[in-house]
Tab-separated table of N, CA and C in Angstrom:
chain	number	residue	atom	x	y	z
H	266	UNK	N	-64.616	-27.989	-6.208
H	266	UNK	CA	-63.187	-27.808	-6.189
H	266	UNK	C	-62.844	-26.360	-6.555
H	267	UNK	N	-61.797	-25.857	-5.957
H	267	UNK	CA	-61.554	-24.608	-6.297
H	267	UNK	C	-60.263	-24.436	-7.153
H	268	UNK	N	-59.893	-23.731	-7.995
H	268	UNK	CA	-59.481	-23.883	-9.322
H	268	UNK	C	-58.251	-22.515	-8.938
H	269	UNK	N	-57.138	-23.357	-8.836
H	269	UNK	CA	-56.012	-22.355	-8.278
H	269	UNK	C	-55.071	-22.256	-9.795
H	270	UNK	N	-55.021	-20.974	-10.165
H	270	UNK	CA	-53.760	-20.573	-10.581
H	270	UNK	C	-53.074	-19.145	-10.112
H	271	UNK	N	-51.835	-19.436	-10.760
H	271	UNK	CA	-50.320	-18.385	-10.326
H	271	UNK	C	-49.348	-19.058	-9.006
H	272	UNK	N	-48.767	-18.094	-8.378
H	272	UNK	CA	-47.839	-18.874	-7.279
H	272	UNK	C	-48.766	-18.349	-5.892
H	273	UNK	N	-48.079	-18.899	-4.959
H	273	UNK	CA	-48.847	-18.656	-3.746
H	273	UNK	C	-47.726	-17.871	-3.170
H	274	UNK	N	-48.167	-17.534	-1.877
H	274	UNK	CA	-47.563	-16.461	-1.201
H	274	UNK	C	-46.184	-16.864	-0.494
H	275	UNK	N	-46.186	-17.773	0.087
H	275	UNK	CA	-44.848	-18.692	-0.221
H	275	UNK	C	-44.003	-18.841	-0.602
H	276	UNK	N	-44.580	-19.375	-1.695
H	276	UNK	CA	-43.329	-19.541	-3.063
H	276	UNK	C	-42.874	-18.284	-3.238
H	277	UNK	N	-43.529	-17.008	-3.401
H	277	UNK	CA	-43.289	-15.851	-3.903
H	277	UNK	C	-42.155	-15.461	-2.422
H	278	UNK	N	-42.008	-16.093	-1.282
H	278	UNK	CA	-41.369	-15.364	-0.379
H	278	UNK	C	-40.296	-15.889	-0.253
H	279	UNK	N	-40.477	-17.100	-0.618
H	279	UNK	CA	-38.982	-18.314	-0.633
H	279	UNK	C	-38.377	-18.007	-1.816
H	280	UNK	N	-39.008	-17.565	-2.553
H	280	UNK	CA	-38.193	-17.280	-4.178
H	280	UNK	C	-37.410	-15.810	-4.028
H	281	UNK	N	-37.770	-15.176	-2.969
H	281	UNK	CA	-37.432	-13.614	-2.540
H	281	UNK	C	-36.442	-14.168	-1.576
H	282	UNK	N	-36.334	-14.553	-0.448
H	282	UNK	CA	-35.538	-14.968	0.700
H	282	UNK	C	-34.000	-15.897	-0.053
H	283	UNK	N	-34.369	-16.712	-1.209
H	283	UNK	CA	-33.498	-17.175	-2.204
H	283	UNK	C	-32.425	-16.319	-3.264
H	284	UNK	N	-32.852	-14.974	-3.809
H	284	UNK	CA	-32.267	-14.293	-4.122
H	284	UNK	C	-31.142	-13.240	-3.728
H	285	UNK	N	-32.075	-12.634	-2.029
H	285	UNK	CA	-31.518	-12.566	-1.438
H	285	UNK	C	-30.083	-12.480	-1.037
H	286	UNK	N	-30.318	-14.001	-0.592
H	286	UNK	CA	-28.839	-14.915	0.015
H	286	UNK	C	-27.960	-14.700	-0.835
H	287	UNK	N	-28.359	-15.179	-2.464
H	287	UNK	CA	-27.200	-14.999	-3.745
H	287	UNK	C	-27.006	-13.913	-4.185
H	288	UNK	N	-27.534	-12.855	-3.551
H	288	UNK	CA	-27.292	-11.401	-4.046
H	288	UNK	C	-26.497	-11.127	-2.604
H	289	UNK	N	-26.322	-11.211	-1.649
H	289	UNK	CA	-25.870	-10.960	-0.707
H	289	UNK	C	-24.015	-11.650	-0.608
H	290	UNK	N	-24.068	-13.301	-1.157
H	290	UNK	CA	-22.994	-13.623	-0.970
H	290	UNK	C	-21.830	-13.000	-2.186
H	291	UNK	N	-22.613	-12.603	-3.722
H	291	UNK	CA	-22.167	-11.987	-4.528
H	291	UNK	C	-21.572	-10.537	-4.000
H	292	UNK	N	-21.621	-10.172	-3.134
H	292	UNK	CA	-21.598	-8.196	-3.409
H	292	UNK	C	-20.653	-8.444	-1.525
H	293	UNK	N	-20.758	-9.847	-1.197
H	293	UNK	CA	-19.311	-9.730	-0.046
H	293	UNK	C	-18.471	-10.430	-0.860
H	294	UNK	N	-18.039	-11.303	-2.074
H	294	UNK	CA	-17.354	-11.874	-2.767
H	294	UNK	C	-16.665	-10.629	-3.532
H	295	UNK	N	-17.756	-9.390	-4.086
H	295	UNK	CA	-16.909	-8.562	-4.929
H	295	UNK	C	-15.987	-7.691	-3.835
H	296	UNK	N	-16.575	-7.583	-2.379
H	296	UNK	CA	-15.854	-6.787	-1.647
H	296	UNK	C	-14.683	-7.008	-1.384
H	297	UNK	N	-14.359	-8.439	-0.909
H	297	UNK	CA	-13.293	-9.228	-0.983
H	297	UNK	C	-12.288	-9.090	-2.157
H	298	UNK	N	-12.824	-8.922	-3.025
H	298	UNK	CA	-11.871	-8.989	-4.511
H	298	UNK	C	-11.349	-7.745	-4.516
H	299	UNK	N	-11.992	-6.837	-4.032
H	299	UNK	CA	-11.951	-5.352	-4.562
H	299	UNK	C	-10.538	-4.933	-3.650
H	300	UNK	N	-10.873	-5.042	-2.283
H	300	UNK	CA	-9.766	-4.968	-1.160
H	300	UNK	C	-8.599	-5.477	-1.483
H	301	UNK	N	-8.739	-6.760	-2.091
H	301	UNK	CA	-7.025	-7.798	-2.514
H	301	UNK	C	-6.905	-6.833	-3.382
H	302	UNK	N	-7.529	-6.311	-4.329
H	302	UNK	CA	-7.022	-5.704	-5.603
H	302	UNK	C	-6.236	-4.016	-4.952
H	303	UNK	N	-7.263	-3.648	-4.245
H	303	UNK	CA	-6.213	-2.044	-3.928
H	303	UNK	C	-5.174	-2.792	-2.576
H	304	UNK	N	-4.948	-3.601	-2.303
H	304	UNK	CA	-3.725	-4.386	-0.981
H	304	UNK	C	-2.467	-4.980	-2.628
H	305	UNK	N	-2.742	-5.414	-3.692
H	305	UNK	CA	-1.857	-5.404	-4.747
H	305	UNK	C	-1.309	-4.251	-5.500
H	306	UNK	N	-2.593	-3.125	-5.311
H	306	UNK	CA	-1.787	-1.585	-5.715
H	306	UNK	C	-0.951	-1.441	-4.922
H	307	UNK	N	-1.323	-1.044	-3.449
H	307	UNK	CA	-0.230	-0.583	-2.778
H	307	UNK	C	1.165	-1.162	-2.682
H	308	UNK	N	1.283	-2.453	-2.698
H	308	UNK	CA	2.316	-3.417	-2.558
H	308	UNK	C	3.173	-2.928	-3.758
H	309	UNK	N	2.688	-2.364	-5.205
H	309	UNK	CA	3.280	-2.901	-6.104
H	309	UNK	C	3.825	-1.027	-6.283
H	310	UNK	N	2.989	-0.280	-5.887
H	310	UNK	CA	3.610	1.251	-5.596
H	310	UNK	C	5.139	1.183	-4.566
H	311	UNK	N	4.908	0.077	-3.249
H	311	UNK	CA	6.235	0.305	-3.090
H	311	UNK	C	7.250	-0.471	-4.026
H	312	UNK	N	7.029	-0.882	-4.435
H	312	UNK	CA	8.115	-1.590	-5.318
H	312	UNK	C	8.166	-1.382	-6.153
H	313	UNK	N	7.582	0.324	-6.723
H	313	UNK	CA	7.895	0.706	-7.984
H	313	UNK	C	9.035	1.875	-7.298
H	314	UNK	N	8.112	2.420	-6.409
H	314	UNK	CA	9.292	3.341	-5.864
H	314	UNK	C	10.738	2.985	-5.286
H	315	UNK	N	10.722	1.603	-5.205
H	315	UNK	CA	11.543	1.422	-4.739
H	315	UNK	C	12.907	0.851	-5.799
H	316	UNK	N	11.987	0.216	-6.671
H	316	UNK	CA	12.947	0.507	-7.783
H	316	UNK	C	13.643	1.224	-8.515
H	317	UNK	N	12.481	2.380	-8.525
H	317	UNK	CA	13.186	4.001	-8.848
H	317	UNK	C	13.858	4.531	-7.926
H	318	UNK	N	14.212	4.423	-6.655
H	318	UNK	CA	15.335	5.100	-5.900
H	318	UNK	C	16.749	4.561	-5.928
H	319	UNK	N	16.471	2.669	-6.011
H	319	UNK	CA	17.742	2.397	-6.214
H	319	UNK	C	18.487	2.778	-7.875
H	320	UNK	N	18.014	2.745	-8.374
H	320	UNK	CA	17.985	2.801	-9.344
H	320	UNK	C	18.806	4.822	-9.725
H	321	UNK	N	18.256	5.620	-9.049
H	321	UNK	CA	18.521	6.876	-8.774
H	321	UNK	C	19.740	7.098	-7.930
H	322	UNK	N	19.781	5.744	-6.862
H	322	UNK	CA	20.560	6.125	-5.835
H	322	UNK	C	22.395	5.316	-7.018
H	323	UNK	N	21.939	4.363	-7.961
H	323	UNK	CA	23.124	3.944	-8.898
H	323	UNK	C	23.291	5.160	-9.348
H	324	UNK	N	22.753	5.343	-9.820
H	324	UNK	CA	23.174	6.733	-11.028
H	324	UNK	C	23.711	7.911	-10.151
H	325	UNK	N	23.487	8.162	-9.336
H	325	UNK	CA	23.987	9.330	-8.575
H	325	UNK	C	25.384	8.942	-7.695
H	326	UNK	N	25.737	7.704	-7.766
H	326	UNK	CA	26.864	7.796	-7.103
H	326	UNK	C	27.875	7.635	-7.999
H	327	UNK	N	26.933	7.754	-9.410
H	327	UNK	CA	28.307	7.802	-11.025
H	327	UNK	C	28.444	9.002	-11.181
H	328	UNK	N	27.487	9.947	-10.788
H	328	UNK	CA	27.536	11.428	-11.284
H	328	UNK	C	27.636	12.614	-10.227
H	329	UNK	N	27.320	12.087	-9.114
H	329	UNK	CA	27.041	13.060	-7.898
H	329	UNK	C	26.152	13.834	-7.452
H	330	UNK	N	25.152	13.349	-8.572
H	330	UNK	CA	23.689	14.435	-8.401
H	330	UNK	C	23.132	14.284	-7.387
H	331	UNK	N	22.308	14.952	-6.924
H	331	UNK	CA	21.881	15.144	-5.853
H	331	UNK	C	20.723	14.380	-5.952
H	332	UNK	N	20.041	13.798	-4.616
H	332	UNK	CA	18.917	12.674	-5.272
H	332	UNK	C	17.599	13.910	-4.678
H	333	UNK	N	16.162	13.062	-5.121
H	333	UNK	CA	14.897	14.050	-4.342
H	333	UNK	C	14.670	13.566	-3.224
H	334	UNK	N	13.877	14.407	-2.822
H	334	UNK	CA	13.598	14.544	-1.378
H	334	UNK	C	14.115	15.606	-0.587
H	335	UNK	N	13.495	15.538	0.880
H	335	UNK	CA	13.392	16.124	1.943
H	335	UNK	C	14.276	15.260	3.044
H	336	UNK	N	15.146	15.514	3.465
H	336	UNK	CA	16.071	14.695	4.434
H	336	UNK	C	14.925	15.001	6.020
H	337	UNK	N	14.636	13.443	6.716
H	337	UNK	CA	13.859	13.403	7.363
H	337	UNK	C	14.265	12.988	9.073
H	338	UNK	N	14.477	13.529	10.049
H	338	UNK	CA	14.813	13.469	11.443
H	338	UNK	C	14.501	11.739	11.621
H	339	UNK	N	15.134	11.161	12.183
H	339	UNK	CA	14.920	9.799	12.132
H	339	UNK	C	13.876	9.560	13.492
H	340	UNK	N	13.708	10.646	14.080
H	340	UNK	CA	12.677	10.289	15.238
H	340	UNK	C	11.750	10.453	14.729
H	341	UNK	N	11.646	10.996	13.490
H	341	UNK	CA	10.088	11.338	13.238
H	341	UNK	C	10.091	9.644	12.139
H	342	UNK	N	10.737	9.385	11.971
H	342	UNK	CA	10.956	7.920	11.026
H	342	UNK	C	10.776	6.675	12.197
H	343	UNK	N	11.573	7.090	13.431
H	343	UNK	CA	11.265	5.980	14.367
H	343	UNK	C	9.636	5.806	14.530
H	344	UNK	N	9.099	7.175	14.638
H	344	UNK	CA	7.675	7.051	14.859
H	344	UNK	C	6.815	6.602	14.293
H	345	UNK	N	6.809	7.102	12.804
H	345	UNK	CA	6.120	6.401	11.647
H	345	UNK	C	6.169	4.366	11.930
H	346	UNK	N	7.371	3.835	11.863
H	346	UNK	CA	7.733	2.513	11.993
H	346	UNK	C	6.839	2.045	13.513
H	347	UNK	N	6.901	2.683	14.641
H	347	UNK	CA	5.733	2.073	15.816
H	347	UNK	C	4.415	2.219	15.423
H	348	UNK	N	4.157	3.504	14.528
H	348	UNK	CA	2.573	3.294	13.862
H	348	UNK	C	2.312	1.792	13.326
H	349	UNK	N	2.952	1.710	12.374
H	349	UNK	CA	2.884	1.060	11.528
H	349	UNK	C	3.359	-0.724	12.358
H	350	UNK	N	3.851	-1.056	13.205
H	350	UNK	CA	3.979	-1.970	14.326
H	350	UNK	C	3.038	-2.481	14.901
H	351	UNK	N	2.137	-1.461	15.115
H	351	UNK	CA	1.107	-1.328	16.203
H	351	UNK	C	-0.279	-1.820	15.571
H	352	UNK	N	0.000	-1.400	13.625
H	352	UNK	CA	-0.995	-1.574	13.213
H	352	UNK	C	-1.072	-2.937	11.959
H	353	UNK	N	-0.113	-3.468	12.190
H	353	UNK	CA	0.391	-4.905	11.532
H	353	UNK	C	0.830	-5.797	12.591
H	354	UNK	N	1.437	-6.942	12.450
H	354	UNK	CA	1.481	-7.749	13.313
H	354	UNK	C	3.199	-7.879	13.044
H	355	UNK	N	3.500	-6.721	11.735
H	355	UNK	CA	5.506	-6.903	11.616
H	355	UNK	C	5.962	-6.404	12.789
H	356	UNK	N	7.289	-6.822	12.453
H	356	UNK	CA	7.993	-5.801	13.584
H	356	UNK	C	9.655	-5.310	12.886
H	357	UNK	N	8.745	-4.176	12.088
H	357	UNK	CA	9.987	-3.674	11.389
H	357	UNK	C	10.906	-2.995	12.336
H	358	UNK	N	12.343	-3.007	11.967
H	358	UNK	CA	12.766	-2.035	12.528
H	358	UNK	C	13.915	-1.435	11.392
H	359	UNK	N	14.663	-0.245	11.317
H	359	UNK	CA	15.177	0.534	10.498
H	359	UNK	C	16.473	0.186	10.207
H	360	UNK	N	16.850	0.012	9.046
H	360	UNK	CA	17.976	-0.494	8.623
H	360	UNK	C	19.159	0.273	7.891
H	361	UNK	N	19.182	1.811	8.016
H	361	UNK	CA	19.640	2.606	7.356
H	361	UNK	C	19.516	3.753	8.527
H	362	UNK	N	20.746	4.823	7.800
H	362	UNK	CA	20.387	6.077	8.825
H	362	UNK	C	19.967	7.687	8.168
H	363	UNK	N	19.939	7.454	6.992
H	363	UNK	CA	19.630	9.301	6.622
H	363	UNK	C	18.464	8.803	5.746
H	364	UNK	N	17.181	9.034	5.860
H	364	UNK	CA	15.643	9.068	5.444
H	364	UNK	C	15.552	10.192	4.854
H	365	UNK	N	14.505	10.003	3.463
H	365	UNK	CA	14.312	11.007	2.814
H	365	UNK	C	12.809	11.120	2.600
H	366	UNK	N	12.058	12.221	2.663
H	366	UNK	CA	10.681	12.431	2.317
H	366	UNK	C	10.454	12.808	0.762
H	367	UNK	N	9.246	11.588	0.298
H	367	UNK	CA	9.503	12.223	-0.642
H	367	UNK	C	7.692	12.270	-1.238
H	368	UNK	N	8.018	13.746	-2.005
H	368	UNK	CA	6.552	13.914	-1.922
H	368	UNK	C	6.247	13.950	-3.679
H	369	UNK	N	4.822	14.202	-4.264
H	369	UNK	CA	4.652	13.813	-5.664
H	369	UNK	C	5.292	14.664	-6.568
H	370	UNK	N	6.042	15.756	-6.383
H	370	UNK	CA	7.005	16.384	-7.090
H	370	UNK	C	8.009	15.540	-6.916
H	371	UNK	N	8.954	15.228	-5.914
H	371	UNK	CA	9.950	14.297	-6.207
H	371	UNK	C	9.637	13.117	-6.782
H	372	UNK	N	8.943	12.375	-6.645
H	372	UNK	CA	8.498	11.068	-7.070
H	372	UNK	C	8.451	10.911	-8.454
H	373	UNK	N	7.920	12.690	-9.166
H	373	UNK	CA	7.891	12.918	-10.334
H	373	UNK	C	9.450	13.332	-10.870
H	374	UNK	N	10.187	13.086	-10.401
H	374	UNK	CA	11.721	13.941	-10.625
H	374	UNK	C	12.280	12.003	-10.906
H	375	UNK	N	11.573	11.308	-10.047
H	375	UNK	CA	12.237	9.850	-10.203
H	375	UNK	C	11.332	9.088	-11.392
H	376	UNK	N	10.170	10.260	-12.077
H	376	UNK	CA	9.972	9.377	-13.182
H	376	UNK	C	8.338	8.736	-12.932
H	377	UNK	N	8.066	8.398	-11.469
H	377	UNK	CA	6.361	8.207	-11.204
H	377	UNK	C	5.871	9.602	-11.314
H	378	UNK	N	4.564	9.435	-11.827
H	378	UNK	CA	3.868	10.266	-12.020
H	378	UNK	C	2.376	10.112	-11.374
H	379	UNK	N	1.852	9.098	-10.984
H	379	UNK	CA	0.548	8.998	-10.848
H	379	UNK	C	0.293	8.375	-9.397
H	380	UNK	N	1.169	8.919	-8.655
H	380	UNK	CA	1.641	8.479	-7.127
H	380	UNK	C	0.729	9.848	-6.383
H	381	UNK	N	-0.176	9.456	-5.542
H	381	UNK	CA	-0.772	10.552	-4.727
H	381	UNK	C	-0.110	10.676	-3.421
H	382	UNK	N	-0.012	9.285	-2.617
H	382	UNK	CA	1.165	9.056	-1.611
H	382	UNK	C	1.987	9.954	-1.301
H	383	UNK	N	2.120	10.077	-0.150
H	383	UNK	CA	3.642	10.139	0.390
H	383	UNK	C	4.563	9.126	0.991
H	384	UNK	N	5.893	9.158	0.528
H	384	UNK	CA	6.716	8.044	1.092
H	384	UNK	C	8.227	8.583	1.529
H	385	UNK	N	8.538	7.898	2.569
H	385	UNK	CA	9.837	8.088	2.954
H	385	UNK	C	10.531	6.755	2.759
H	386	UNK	N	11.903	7.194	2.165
H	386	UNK	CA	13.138	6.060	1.937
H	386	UNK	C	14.623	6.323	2.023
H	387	UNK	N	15.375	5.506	2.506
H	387	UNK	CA	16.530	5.335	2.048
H	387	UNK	C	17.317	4.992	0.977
H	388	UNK	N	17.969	5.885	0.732
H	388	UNK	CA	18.457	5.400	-0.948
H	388	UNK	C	18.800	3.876	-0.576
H	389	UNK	N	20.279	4.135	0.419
H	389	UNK	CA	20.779	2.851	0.002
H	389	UNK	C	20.836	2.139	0.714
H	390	UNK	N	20.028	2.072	1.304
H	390	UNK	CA	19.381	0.261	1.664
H	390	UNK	C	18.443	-0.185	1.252
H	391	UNK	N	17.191	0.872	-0.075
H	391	UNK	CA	16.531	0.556	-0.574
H	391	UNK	C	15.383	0.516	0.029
H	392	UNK	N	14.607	0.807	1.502
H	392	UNK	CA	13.640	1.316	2.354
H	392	UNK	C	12.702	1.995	1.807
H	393	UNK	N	11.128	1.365	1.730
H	393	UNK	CA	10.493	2.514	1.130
H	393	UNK	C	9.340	2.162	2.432
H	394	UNK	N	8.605	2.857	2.951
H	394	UNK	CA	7.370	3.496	3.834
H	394	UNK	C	6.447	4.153	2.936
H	395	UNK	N	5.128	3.825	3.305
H	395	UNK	CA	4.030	4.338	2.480
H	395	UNK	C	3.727	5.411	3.875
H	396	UNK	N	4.082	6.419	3.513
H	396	UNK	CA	3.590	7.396	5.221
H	396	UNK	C	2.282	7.896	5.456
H	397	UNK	N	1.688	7.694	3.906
H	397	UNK	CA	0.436	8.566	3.921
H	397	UNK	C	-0.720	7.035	4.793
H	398	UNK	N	-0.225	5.975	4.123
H	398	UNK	CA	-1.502	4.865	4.329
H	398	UNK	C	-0.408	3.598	5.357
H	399	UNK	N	0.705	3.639	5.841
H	399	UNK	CA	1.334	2.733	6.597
H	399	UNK	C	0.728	1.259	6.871
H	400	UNK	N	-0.163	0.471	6.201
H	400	UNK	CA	-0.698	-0.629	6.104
H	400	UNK	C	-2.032	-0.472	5.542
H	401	UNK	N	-2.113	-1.642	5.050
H	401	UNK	CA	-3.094	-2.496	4.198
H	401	UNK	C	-4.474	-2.593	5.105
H	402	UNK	N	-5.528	-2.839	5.005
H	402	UNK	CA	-6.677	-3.132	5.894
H	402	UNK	C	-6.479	-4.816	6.035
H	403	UNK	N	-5.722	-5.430	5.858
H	403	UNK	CA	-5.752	-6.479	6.479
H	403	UNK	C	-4.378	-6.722	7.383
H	404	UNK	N	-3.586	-5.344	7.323
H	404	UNK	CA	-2.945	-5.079	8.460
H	404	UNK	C	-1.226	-5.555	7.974
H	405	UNK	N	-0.744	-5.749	6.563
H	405	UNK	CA	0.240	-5.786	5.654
H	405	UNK	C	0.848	-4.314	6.299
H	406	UNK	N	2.239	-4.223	6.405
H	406	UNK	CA	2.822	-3.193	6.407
H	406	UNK	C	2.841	-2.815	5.041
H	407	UNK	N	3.326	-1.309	5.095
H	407	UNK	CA	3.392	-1.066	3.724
H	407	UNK	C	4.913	-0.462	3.651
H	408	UNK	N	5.758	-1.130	3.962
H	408	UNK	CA	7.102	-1.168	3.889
H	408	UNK	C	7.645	-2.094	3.111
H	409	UNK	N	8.919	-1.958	2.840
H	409	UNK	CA	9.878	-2.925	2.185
H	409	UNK	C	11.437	-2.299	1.988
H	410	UNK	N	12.093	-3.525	2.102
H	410	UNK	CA	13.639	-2.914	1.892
H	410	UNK	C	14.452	-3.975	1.025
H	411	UNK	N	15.734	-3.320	0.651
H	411	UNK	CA	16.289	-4.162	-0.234
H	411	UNK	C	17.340	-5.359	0.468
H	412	UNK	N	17.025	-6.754	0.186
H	412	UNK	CA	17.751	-7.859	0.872
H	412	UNK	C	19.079	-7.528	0.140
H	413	UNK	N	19.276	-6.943	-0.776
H	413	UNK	CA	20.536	-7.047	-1.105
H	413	UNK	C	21.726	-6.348	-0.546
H	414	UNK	N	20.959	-5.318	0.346
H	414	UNK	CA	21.796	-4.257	1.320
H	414	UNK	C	22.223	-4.813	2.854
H	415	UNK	N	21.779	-5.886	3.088
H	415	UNK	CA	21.904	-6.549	3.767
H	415	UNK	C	23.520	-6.752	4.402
């Protein structure tokens, strides 16, 4: 009789082909997580900015100040919105007429600070566009406006 010890070559390949799989379904599970997590940044950047404009756009019609930004040609705003159409399945269309660009000096004038973005909005209908990233990789616009302007 021959006198076997340790594992055989087998086992050693099924125990490899086994790890594998669970190392493989782990590291597309974190990818998944990782993506929802920066698709909840962006979402929650417009709706910070967007809180800070209305919010800018109240106060300035108590005082008359002038708000930030860059006043933006609305064809170049129509355009941005077919990008962003083309590359989501929304179908925004524009609900306001004088657009403002606003870049991380203004953004910083409304109080964000840690905004790399660029975004264009309307004060007052509350419109914000992410211009730099115009959707999510799962194809989310990265727009929003205020229902209350409605």
């Amino acid at each position: 009789m021959k006198d076997t010890k340790g594992i055989t070559l087998i086992t050693l390949v099924l125990t490899i082909i086994i790890i594998l799989i669970i190392a493989g379904i782990s590291i597309s599970g974190t990818i998944i997580i990782k993506d929802e997590a920066e698709e909840s940044i962006q979402i929650s950047s417009l709706e910070m900015v967007q809180h800070a404009i209305l919010e800018r756009f109240t106060k300035a019609e108590l005082t008359k100040e002038t708000l930030p930004g860059t006043i933006i040609q609305n064809s170049e705003v129509q355009k941005i919105i077919e990008e962003i159409n083309s590359k989501s399945e929304e179908n925004i269309t524009l609900k306001g007429t004088v657009y403002y660009e606003l870049t991380k000096k203004d953004l910083e004038k409304l109080g964000i600070s840690q905004e790399e973005n660029i975004f264009i909005v309307n004060y007052s209908t509350g419109e914000v566009i992410n211009k730099t990233l115009k959707a999510t990789k799962s194809g989310k616009a990265l727009y929003t406006y205020s229902k209350e302007s409605e």
